[in-house]
Tab-separated table of C-alpha atoms in Angstrom:
chain	number	residue	atom	x	y	z
A	1	MET	CA	-18.098	12.222	2.636
A	2	HIS	CA	-17.152	11.869	-0.983
A	3	THR	CA	-19.359	12.173	-4.035
A	4	GLN	CA	-19.471	9.890	-7.031
A	5	SER	CA	-18.218	11.293	-10.317
A	6	GLY	CA	-18.981	8.313	-12.529
A	7	GLY	CA	-15.561	8.825	-14.133
A	8	ALA	CA	-14.210	5.557	-15.468
A	9	GLY	CA	-17.473	3.923	-16.462
A	10	THR	CA	-17.609	0.680	-18.387
A	11	ASP	CA	-17.644	-0.384	-22.000
A	12	ASP	CA	-21.444	-0.482	-22.003
A	13	GLY	CA	-21.622	3.119	-20.816
A	14	SER	CA	-22.638	2.401	-17.217
A	15	THR	CA	-21.021	4.341	-14.400
A	16	GLY	CA	-20.211	3.866	-10.753
A	17	PRO	CA	-17.533	1.721	-9.148
A	18	ALA	CA	-16.902	-1.741	-10.549
A	19	SER	CA	-18.137	-4.631	-8.425
A	20	THR	CA	-16.217	-7.723	-9.570
A	21	ALA	CA	-12.558	-8.663	-9.694
A	22	VAL	CA	-12.571	-8.773	-13.495
A	23	GLU	CA	-14.227	-5.366	-13.793
A	24	ILE	CA	-11.965	-3.707	-11.227
A	25	LEU	CA	-8.804	-4.972	-12.902
A	26	ALA	CA	-10.080	-4.000	-16.351
A	27	ARG	CA	-10.858	-0.483	-15.196
A	28	ALA	CA	-7.497	-0.168	-13.447
A	29	LYS	CA	-5.701	-1.118	-16.661
A	30	ALA	CA	-7.865	1.272	-18.658
A	31	LEU	CA	-7.086	4.132	-16.260
A	32	ALA	CA	-3.310	3.609	-16.325
A	33	PRO	CA	-2.663	5.663	-19.524
A	34	THR	CA	-4.580	8.601	-18.038
A	35	LEU	CA	-2.569	8.355	-14.830
A	36	ARG	CA	0.628	8.391	-16.909
A	37	GLU	CA	-0.551	11.534	-18.674
A	38	ARG	CA	-1.366	13.169	-15.332
A	39	ALA	CA	1.809	12.000	-13.585
A	40	ALA	CA	3.659	15.311	-13.849
A	41	GLN	CA	0.680	17.187	-12.411
A	42	ILE	CA	0.255	14.621	-9.633
A	43	GLU	CA	3.908	15.006	-8.701
A	44	SER	CA	3.777	18.801	-8.899
A	45	GLU	CA	0.733	19.049	-6.629
A	46	ARG	CA	2.262	16.558	-4.162
A	47	ARG	CA	-1.097	14.868	-3.678
A	48	LEU	CA	-3.765	13.334	-5.852
A	49	PRO	CA	-6.031	15.869	-7.575
A	50	THR	CA	-9.687	15.476	-6.629
A	51	ASP	CA	-10.743	14.207	-10.038
A	52	VAL	CA	-7.964	11.593	-9.996
A	53	VAL	CA	-9.234	10.347	-6.628
A	54	GLU	CA	-12.696	9.975	-8.166
A	55	MET	CA	-11.252	8.133	-11.155
A	56	LEU	CA	-9.604	5.702	-8.748
A	57	ARG	CA	-12.823	5.386	-6.796
A	58	ASP	CA	-14.710	4.490	-9.943
A	59	THR	CA	-12.337	1.637	-10.696
A	60	GLY	CA	-13.607	-0.018	-7.511
A	61	VAL	CA	-10.133	-0.237	-5.995
A	62	PHE	CA	-11.201	1.199	-2.649
A	63	ARG	CA	-13.909	-1.460	-2.167
A	64	MET	CA	-11.667	-4.435	-2.984
A	65	GLY	CA	-11.437	-5.794	0.555
A	66	PHE	CA	-15.107	-5.681	1.551
A	67	ASP	CA	-16.927	-8.976	2.086
A	68	ARG	CA	-19.483	-10.277	-0.347
A	69	THR	CA	-21.939	-10.228	2.550
A	70	ARG	CA	-21.644	-6.436	2.441
A	71	GLY	CA	-22.016	-6.370	-1.324
A	72	GLY	CA	-18.273	-6.056	-1.804
A	73	PRO	CA	-16.168	-7.907	-4.369
A	74	GLU	CA	-13.944	-9.523	-1.685
A	75	LEU	CA	-10.868	-9.765	-3.901
A	76	ASN	CA	-8.231	-12.154	-2.643
A	77	SER	CA	-4.734	-10.844	-2.050
A	78	MET	CA	-3.447	-11.919	-5.471
A	79	ARG	CA	-6.252	-10.087	-7.264
A	80	GLN	CA	-5.740	-7.009	-5.119
A	81	THR	CA	-2.049	-6.955	-5.964
A	82	GLU	CA	-2.802	-7.224	-9.686
A	83	VAL	CA	-5.029	-4.153	-9.445
A	84	ILE	CA	-2.380	-2.160	-7.586
A	85	GLU	CA	0.170	-3.231	-10.210
A	86	ALA	CA	-2.060	-1.955	-13.007
A	87	LEU	CA	-2.577	1.443	-11.373
A	88	SER	CA	1.098	1.805	-10.432
A	89	TYR	CA	1.992	1.101	-14.053
A	90	GLY	CA	0.340	4.455	-14.736
A	91	ASP	CA	1.667	6.399	-11.742
A	92	ALA	CA	3.420	5.259	-8.579
A	93	GLY	CA	1.824	7.907	-6.356
A	94	ALA	CA	-1.660	6.956	-7.504
A	95	GLY	CA	-0.864	3.274	-7.056
A	96	TRP	CA	0.479	3.898	-3.559
A	97	CYS	CA	-2.637	5.825	-2.532
A	98	ALA	CA	-4.860	3.143	-4.036
A	99	MET	CA	-2.980	0.495	-2.064
A	100	ILE	CA	-3.388	2.420	1.203
A	101	GLY	CA	-6.967	3.525	0.570
A	102	SER	CA	-8.174	0.039	-0.314
A	103	ASP	CA	-7.633	-1.154	3.259
A	104	SER	CA	-11.056	0.029	4.447
A	105	GLY	CA	-12.727	-3.329	3.879
A	106	LEU	CA	-9.821	-5.130	5.513
A	107	TYR	CA	-9.981	-3.002	8.667
A	108	ALA	CA	-13.743	-3.571	8.799
A	109	ARG	CA	-13.083	-7.206	9.723
A	110	PHE	CA	-11.547	-6.099	13.020
A	111	LEU	CA	-14.594	-4.017	13.981
A	112	GLU	CA	-18.005	-5.169	15.117
A	113	GLU	CA	-20.283	-5.682	12.112
A	114	SER	CA	-22.742	-2.958	13.136
A	115	VAL	CA	-19.911	-0.486	13.697
A	116	ALA	CA	-18.297	-1.286	10.348
A	117	LYS	CA	-21.627	-0.802	8.566
A	118	GLU	CA	-22.175	2.539	10.268
A	119	MET	CA	-18.669	3.811	9.537
A	120	PHE	CA	-18.419	2.461	6.014
A	121	ASP	CA	-21.959	3.046	4.810
A	122	ASP	CA	-20.422	3.471	1.351
A	123	LEU	CA	-18.012	0.729	0.244
A	124	ASP	CA	-15.865	3.210	-1.681
A	125	MET	CA	-14.666	5.202	1.319
A	126	VAL	CA	-10.937	5.777	1.762
A	127	THR	CA	-8.929	5.033	4.890
A	128	ALA	CA	-5.445	6.482	5.482
A	129	GLY	CA	-3.085	6.924	8.418
A	130	LEU	CA	-0.022	5.619	10.253
A	131	LEU	CA	-0.399	2.430	12.277
A	132	PHE	CA	2.694	2.787	14.448
A	133	PRO	CA	1.707	3.972	17.960
A	134	THR	CA	3.119	7.472	18.046
A	135	GLY	CA	0.033	9.090	19.598
A	136	ARG	CA	-1.367	9.150	23.118
A	137	ALA	CA	-4.831	7.875	24.046
A	138	GLU	CA	-6.124	8.705	27.515
A	139	MET	CA	-8.734	6.193	28.694
A	140	VAL	CA	-12.066	7.842	29.567
A	141	PRO	CA	-15.585	6.483	30.050
A	142	GLY	CA	-16.811	4.977	26.798
A	143	GLY	CA	-13.571	5.378	24.910
A	144	TYR	CA	-10.434	7.478	24.639
A	145	ARG	CA	-9.210	11.046	24.192
A	146	LEU	CA	-6.705	10.844	21.337
A	147	THR	CA	-3.865	13.320	20.790
A	148	GLY	CA	-0.717	13.127	18.715
A	149	ARG	CA	1.209	13.815	15.553
A	150	TRP	CA	1.840	11.138	12.966
A	151	GLN	CA	4.093	11.046	9.886
A	152	PHE	CA	3.624	9.492	6.466
A	153	GLY	CA	-0.150	9.800	6.212
A	154	SER	CA	-0.255	8.594	2.607
A	155	GLY	CA	-3.607	9.571	1.108
A	156	VAL	CA	-4.655	11.568	4.165
A	157	THR	CA	-5.390	14.573	1.948
A	158	HIS	CA	-8.375	12.761	0.409
A	159	ALA	CA	-9.319	10.222	3.099
A	160	ASP	CA	-12.742	9.695	4.669
A	161	TRP	CA	-11.383	7.974	7.784
A	162	VAL	CA	-7.951	8.251	9.402
A	163	VAL	CA	-6.650	5.302	11.421
A	164	SER	CA	-3.745	5.922	13.795
A	165	GLY	CA	-1.757	3.992	16.358
A	166	ALA	CA	-1.440	5.269	19.911
A	167	PHE	CA	-0.267	4.114	23.327
A	168	LEU	CA	-2.867	3.855	26.067
A	169	TYR	CA	-2.819	5.874	29.275
A	170	ARG	CA	-4.984	5.664	32.372
A	171	ASP	CA	-4.992	8.718	34.636
A	172	GLY	CA	-1.854	9.939	32.912
A	173	ARG	CA	0.085	6.707	33.408
A	174	PRO	CA	0.977	4.096	30.763
A	175	GLU	CA	-1.534	1.257	30.604
A	176	PRO	CA	0.154	-2.178	30.543
A	177	GLY	CA	-0.794	-4.668	27.869
A	178	PRO	CA	-2.742	-7.885	28.430
A	179	ASP	CA	0.320	-10.052	27.808
A	180	GLY	CA	2.585	-8.253	30.222
A	181	ASP	CA	3.705	-5.588	27.778
A	182	PRO	CA	4.704	-2.476	29.732
A	183	HIS	CA	2.697	-0.234	27.407
A	184	ASP	CA	-0.486	-1.249	25.575
A	185	SER	CA	-1.527	0.272	22.241
A	186	ARG	CA	-4.458	0.243	19.830
A	187	LEU	CA	-5.559	1.639	16.493
A	188	PHE	CA	-8.067	4.480	16.461
A	189	PHE	CA	-10.486	5.601	13.754
A	190	VAL	CA	-11.127	9.335	13.487
A	191	SER	CA	-13.161	11.221	10.894
A	192	ARG	CA	-11.004	13.175	8.458
A	193	ALA	CA	-12.833	16.320	9.623
A	194	ASP	CA	-11.138	15.954	13.030
A	195	VAL	CA	-7.652	15.729	11.542
A	196	GLU	CA	-5.295	18.591	10.715
A	197	VAL	CA	-2.930	17.896	7.810
A	198	ILE	CA	0.541	19.438	8.070
A	199	ASP	CA	2.077	20.073	4.645
A	200	THR	CA	5.448	18.387	5.168
A	201	TRP	CA	5.559	16.182	2.075
A	202	HIS	CA	8.504	17.596	0.106
A	203	SER	CA	10.113	14.288	-0.805
A	204	THR	CA	12.575	12.680	-3.186
A	205	GLY	CA	9.848	10.613	-4.825
A	206	LEU	CA	6.292	9.333	-4.457
A	207	ALA	CA	5.374	13.008	-4.255
A	208	GLY	CA	1.848	12.374	-5.469
A	209	SER	CA	1.044	10.196	-2.455
A	210	GLY	CA	0.559	13.288	-0.296
A	211	SER	CA	2.146	11.465	2.649
A	212	CYS	CA	1.958	14.485	4.944
A	213	ASP	CA	2.219	14.649	8.706
A	214	TYR	CA	-1.088	15.078	10.506
A	215	THR	CA	-2.266	15.901	14.007
A	216	ILE	CA	-5.238	14.929	16.129
A	217	THR	CA	-5.894	16.971	19.256
A	218	ASP	CA	-8.000	15.725	22.168
A	219	VAL	CA	-10.573	13.970	19.980
A	220	PHE	CA	-12.941	11.522	21.663
A	221	VAL	CA	-12.840	8.083	20.020
A	222	PRO	CA	-15.532	5.617	21.118
A	223	GLU	CA	-14.266	2.225	22.218
A	224	GLU	CA	-16.045	0.568	19.293
A	225	ARG	CA	-14.021	2.609	16.797
A	226	THR	CA	-10.748	1.121	17.982
A	227	LEU	CA	-9.149	-2.171	17.072
A	228	THR	CA	-6.216	-4.479	17.427
A	229	PHE	CA	-5.168	-6.992	14.808
A	230	ALA	CA	-5.236	-9.686	17.477
A	231	THR	CA	-9.048	-9.762	17.438
A	232	VAL	CA	-11.159	-10.442	14.352
A	233	ARG	CA	-14.735	-9.359	15.073
A	234	ASN	CA	-16.367	-9.501	11.687
A	235	GLY	CA	-15.452	-12.123	9.088
A	236	GLU	CA	-13.204	-15.113	8.613
A	237	GLY	CA	-10.899	-16.690	6.061
A	238	PRO	CA	-7.770	-15.552	4.184
A	239	LEU	CA	-8.529	-11.813	4.499
A	240	SER	CA	-9.014	-11.946	8.284
A	241	GLN	CA	-5.346	-11.971	9.235
A	242	PRO	CA	-3.208	-9.402	11.115
A	243	GLU	CA	-0.928	-8.665	8.142
A	244	VAL	CA	-3.597	-8.693	5.430
A	245	HIS	CA	-3.211	-4.983	4.712
A	246	MET	CA	0.429	-5.529	3.730
A	247	ARG	CA	0.016	-8.251	1.138
A	248	ASN	CA	-0.792	-6.063	-1.883
A	249	MET	CA	2.094	-3.666	-1.271
A	250	PRO	CA	4.419	-5.332	-3.842
A	251	GLY	CA	1.961	-4.267	-6.536
A	252	VAL	CA	3.446	-0.771	-6.454
A	253	PRO	CA	7.107	-1.636	-7.142
A	254	LEU	CA	6.141	-4.398	-9.574
A	255	GLY	CA	3.927	-2.007	-11.535
A	256	VAL	CA	6.669	0.609	-11.720
A	257	ALA	CA	9.302	-1.933	-12.749
A	258	ARG	CA	7.052	-3.215	-15.546
A	259	ALA	CA	6.409	0.336	-16.739
A	260	ALA	CA	10.131	1.122	-16.779
A	261	LEU	CA	10.927	-2.067	-18.666
A	262	ASP	CA	8.289	-1.410	-21.314
A	263	HIS	CA	9.492	2.176	-21.679
A	264	ALA	CA	13.145	1.152	-22.083
A	265	ARG	CA	12.289	-1.626	-24.522
A	266	GLU	CA	10.273	0.724	-26.688
A	267	ILE	CA	13.153	3.185	-26.867
A	268	ALA	CA	15.761	0.486	-27.451
A	269	SER	CA	13.766	-1.118	-30.236
A	270	THR	CA	13.443	2.111	-32.219
A	271	ARG	CA	16.521	4.253	-31.455
A	272	VAL	CA	19.227	4.410	-34.134
A	273	SER	CA	22.423	6.387	-33.630
A	274	PRO	CA	24.444	7.644	-36.626
A	275	VAL	CA	27.556	6.677	-34.657
A	276	THR	CA	26.720	3.396	-32.937
A	277	GLY	CA	23.835	2.139	-35.090
A	278	ALA	CA	20.643	0.472	-33.888
A	279	MET	CA	20.308	0.307	-30.126
A	280	ALA	CA	18.516	-3.032	-30.427
A	281	ASP	CA	21.700	-4.549	-31.891
A	282	ASP	CA	23.917	-3.297	-29.063
A	283	TYR	CA	25.294	-6.073	-26.861
A	284	ARG	CA	25.062	-4.074	-23.627
A	285	THR	CA	21.450	-3.129	-24.366
A	286	GLN	CA	20.459	-6.722	-25.076
A	287	VAL	CA	22.107	-8.050	-21.915
A	288	THR	CA	20.704	-5.315	-19.674
A	289	ILE	CA	17.151	-5.722	-20.916
A	290	ALA	CA	17.293	-9.506	-20.642
A	291	ASP	CA	18.836	-9.378	-17.179
A	292	CYS	CA	16.195	-6.951	-15.914
A	293	GLU	CA	13.399	-9.039	-17.424
A	294	ALA	CA	14.760	-12.134	-15.700
A	295	ASP	CA	14.908	-10.349	-12.338
A	296	TYR	CA	11.400	-8.958	-12.793
A	297	ALA	CA	9.880	-12.309	-13.740
A	298	ALA	CA	11.536	-14.194	-10.866
A	299	THR	CA	10.608	-11.522	-8.325
A	300	ARG	CA	7.001	-11.299	-9.425
A	301	HIS	CA	6.655	-15.080	-9.398
A	302	ALA	CA	8.009	-15.236	-5.841
A	303	VAL	CA	5.501	-12.643	-4.631
A	304	TYR	CA	2.479	-14.378	-6.118
A	305	ALA	CA	3.660	-17.883	-5.215
A	306	ALA	CA	4.039	-16.899	-1.544
A	307	MET	CA	0.621	-15.235	-1.478
A	308	ARG	CA	-1.035	-18.127	-3.273
A	309	ARG	CA	0.363	-20.726	-0.877
A	310	GLN	CA	-0.814	-18.740	2.139
A	311	HIS	CA	-4.223	-18.184	0.559
A	312	ASP	CA	-4.677	-21.886	-0.225
A	313	VAL	CA	-3.923	-22.907	3.349
A	314	LEU	CA	-6.186	-20.270	4.897
A	315	ALA	CA	-8.999	-20.846	2.387
A	316	ALA	CA	-8.988	-24.531	3.301
A	317	GLY	CA	-9.631	-23.632	6.922
A	318	GLY	CA	-6.046	-23.693	8.110
A	319	THR	CA	-4.140	-21.064	10.055
A	320	LEU	CA	-0.760	-19.409	9.692
A	321	ALA	CA	0.559	-22.041	12.087
A	322	ASP	CA	-0.099	-24.651	9.395
A	323	LEU	CA	2.523	-23.059	7.175
A	324	THR	CA	6.131	-24.164	7.458
A	325	PRO	CA	8.649	-21.580	8.704
A	326	ASP	CA	9.912	-21.219	5.128
A	327	GLU	CA	6.379	-20.609	3.827
A	328	ARG	CA	5.597	-18.070	6.538
A	329	ALA	CA	8.781	-16.132	5.884
A	330	ALA	CA	8.308	-16.233	2.102
A	331	LEU	CA	5.715	-13.447	2.026
A	332	PRO	CA	7.710	-10.699	3.803
A	333	LEU	CA	10.914	-11.770	2.063
A	334	SER	CA	9.357	-11.691	-1.388
A	335	ARG	CA	7.729	-8.355	-0.558
A	336	ARG	CA	11.032	-6.791	0.458
A	337	HIS	CA	12.716	-8.294	-2.577
A	338	ALA	CA	10.088	-6.783	-4.886
A	339	PHE	CA	10.861	-3.288	-3.616
A	340	ARG	CA	14.620	-3.723	-3.821
A	341	THR	CA	14.529	-5.421	-7.218
A	342	ALA	CA	12.292	-2.736	-8.707
A	343	ARG	CA	14.790	-0.097	-7.616
A	344	SER	CA	17.636	-2.126	-9.119
A	345	ILE	CA	15.795	-2.589	-12.421
A	346	VAL	CA	14.952	1.097	-12.742
A	347	SER	CA	18.511	2.097	-11.852
A	348	ARG	CA	20.025	-0.206	-14.493
A	349	LEU	CA	17.604	0.999	-17.148
A	350	TYR	CA	18.302	4.595	-16.182
A	351	ASP	CA	22.009	3.947	-16.775
A	352	LEU	CA	21.217	2.190	-20.042
A	353	LEU	CA	19.302	5.186	-21.409
A	354	GLN	CA	22.051	7.535	-20.193
A	355	THR	CA	21.444	11.255	-20.787
A	356	GLY	CA	18.004	10.590	-22.227
A	357	ALA	CA	16.827	9.615	-18.744
A	358	ILE	CA	18.056	12.611	-16.760
A	359	TYR	CA	15.439	15.168	-17.756
A	360	ARG	CA	12.346	15.687	-15.623
A	361	ARG	CA	10.206	15.121	-18.703
A	362	SER	CA	11.445	11.530	-18.785
A	363	PRO	CA	9.343	9.098	-16.744
A	364	MET	CA	12.574	7.262	-15.960
A	365	ASP	CA	13.677	10.197	-13.812
A	366	ARG	CA	10.461	9.984	-11.806
A	367	TRP	CA	10.603	6.191	-11.504
A	368	LEU	CA	14.180	6.419	-10.222
A	369	ARG	CA	13.091	8.795	-7.477
A	370	ASP	CA	9.884	6.895	-6.747
A	371	THR	CA	11.586	3.528	-6.292
A	372	ASN	CA	14.324	5.001	-4.121
A	373	THR	CA	11.703	6.606	-1.913
A	374	MET	CA	9.477	3.544	-1.576
A	375	CYS	CA	12.505	1.458	-0.607
A	376	GLN	CA	12.808	3.545	2.557
A	377	HIS	CA	9.557	2.024	3.832
A	378	VAL	CA	10.022	-0.384	6.715
A	379	VAL	CA	8.896	-3.377	4.621
A	380	ALA	CA	11.952	-2.913	2.382
A	381	GLN	CA	14.479	-2.567	5.174
A	382	ASP	CA	17.106	-4.985	6.482
A	383	ARG	CA	15.184	-5.518	9.728
A	384	ILE	CA	12.828	-7.659	7.641
A	385	LEU	CA	15.761	-9.907	6.784
A	386	GLN	CA	16.748	-10.116	10.446
A	387	SER	CA	13.254	-10.995	11.575
A	388	ALA	CA	12.743	-13.559	8.822
A	389	GLY	CA	16.152	-15.084	9.428
A	390	ALA	CA	15.521	-15.323	13.146
A	391	HIS	CA	12.189	-17.020	12.509
A	392	LEU	CA	13.751	-19.497	10.105
A	393	LEU	CA	16.396	-20.364	12.695
A	394	GLY	CA	14.050	-20.528	15.656
A	395	GLY	CA	15.373	-17.270	17.053
A	396	LYS	CA	13.611	-14.102	18.161
A	397	PRO	CA	12.349	-11.754	15.400
A	398	SER	CA	12.769	-8.086	16.239
A	399	PHE	CA	9.920	-6.971	14.019
A	400	ALA	CA	7.499	-9.873	13.876
A	401	LEU	CA	4.334	-7.860	13.184
A	402	SER	CA	5.591	-6.750	9.781
A	403	LEU	CA	6.223	-10.344	8.866
A	404	GLY	CA	2.832	-11.712	9.677
A	405	ILE	CA	4.583	-14.664	11.303
A	406	THR	CA	3.613	-14.075	14.903
A	407	GLY	CA	1.891	-16.794	16.872
């Protein structure tokens, strides 16, 4: 269990996590300069330092998804993404961990209310883990015996709960799914104390996310601490959807792209060369900055427009089936595009700043590595295009879960 540090506080001197959307976003923006100052340390340690985790906790980011009935702020997906943007503007690793860790309240909707209250007795608890079923869960009376090794446990070094996907077995044999699937799977919640972290995270970028491998060995998981996204047990509305935990992901690349643009513009507006003159008067500089700004603005608009349309339909009592195929595909497509466009923007600005960008002391060097690394995530891959295209054409998506267009 974590302890409160009171770190960020508020303008009136009060401490403790923020409790409204306005307060959480304000604190996230206020913390960004500190995260920028700590970025080199965060990257060097390859995980978030303990005090940085507490600073994030005090912004209220980890409680964003909890219902108002639990005393949570219940931020909608657009508000959540704005908060992740603000934190990622300071440091991509911190923003990534905030994005992952803020899923606790979202997962709670797929657990029985009494179980969620028992597990998350504090709204600022952090959940981490890999959802893909790479583990093995043997069915036993009252629950499962879970064993396995998972990769990419972003934030697992400071998590309170670890959620992991695993295939089900009964008496050593694969358990078929309810819909005729040859092998059923579920998600399992395990206390961080029952998880061994393997220090594998020596990566190109996003080093501060601490996305290490981890193992769980023959740990009993009660049935009530398992879930599938097919069954909502606790809550309703726009945040009670199978892909809800993926919606705020574009906040990370968008925050980094904005940071890189502001950094490049500041340099370009003040740099004067004795040979070439003012950088602000250079044609190539003007075109590159304008082109990147145009790409950023269009990409960000697409992300928020897709989320807003989905939110409006769901908030009015509709379902995903009430969205047109184009509207349902817009969210995963805009999400993928945000990742790819952020990498493109950073790469062009890196080239624009030339040798000034190549040193490790330059944030542009880190942003180049961070955006290249985050683009290796499945949500930024071409399989998203295939699945969205198949859905738009009435074909068979190969990766429908990541799209949130099943059903």
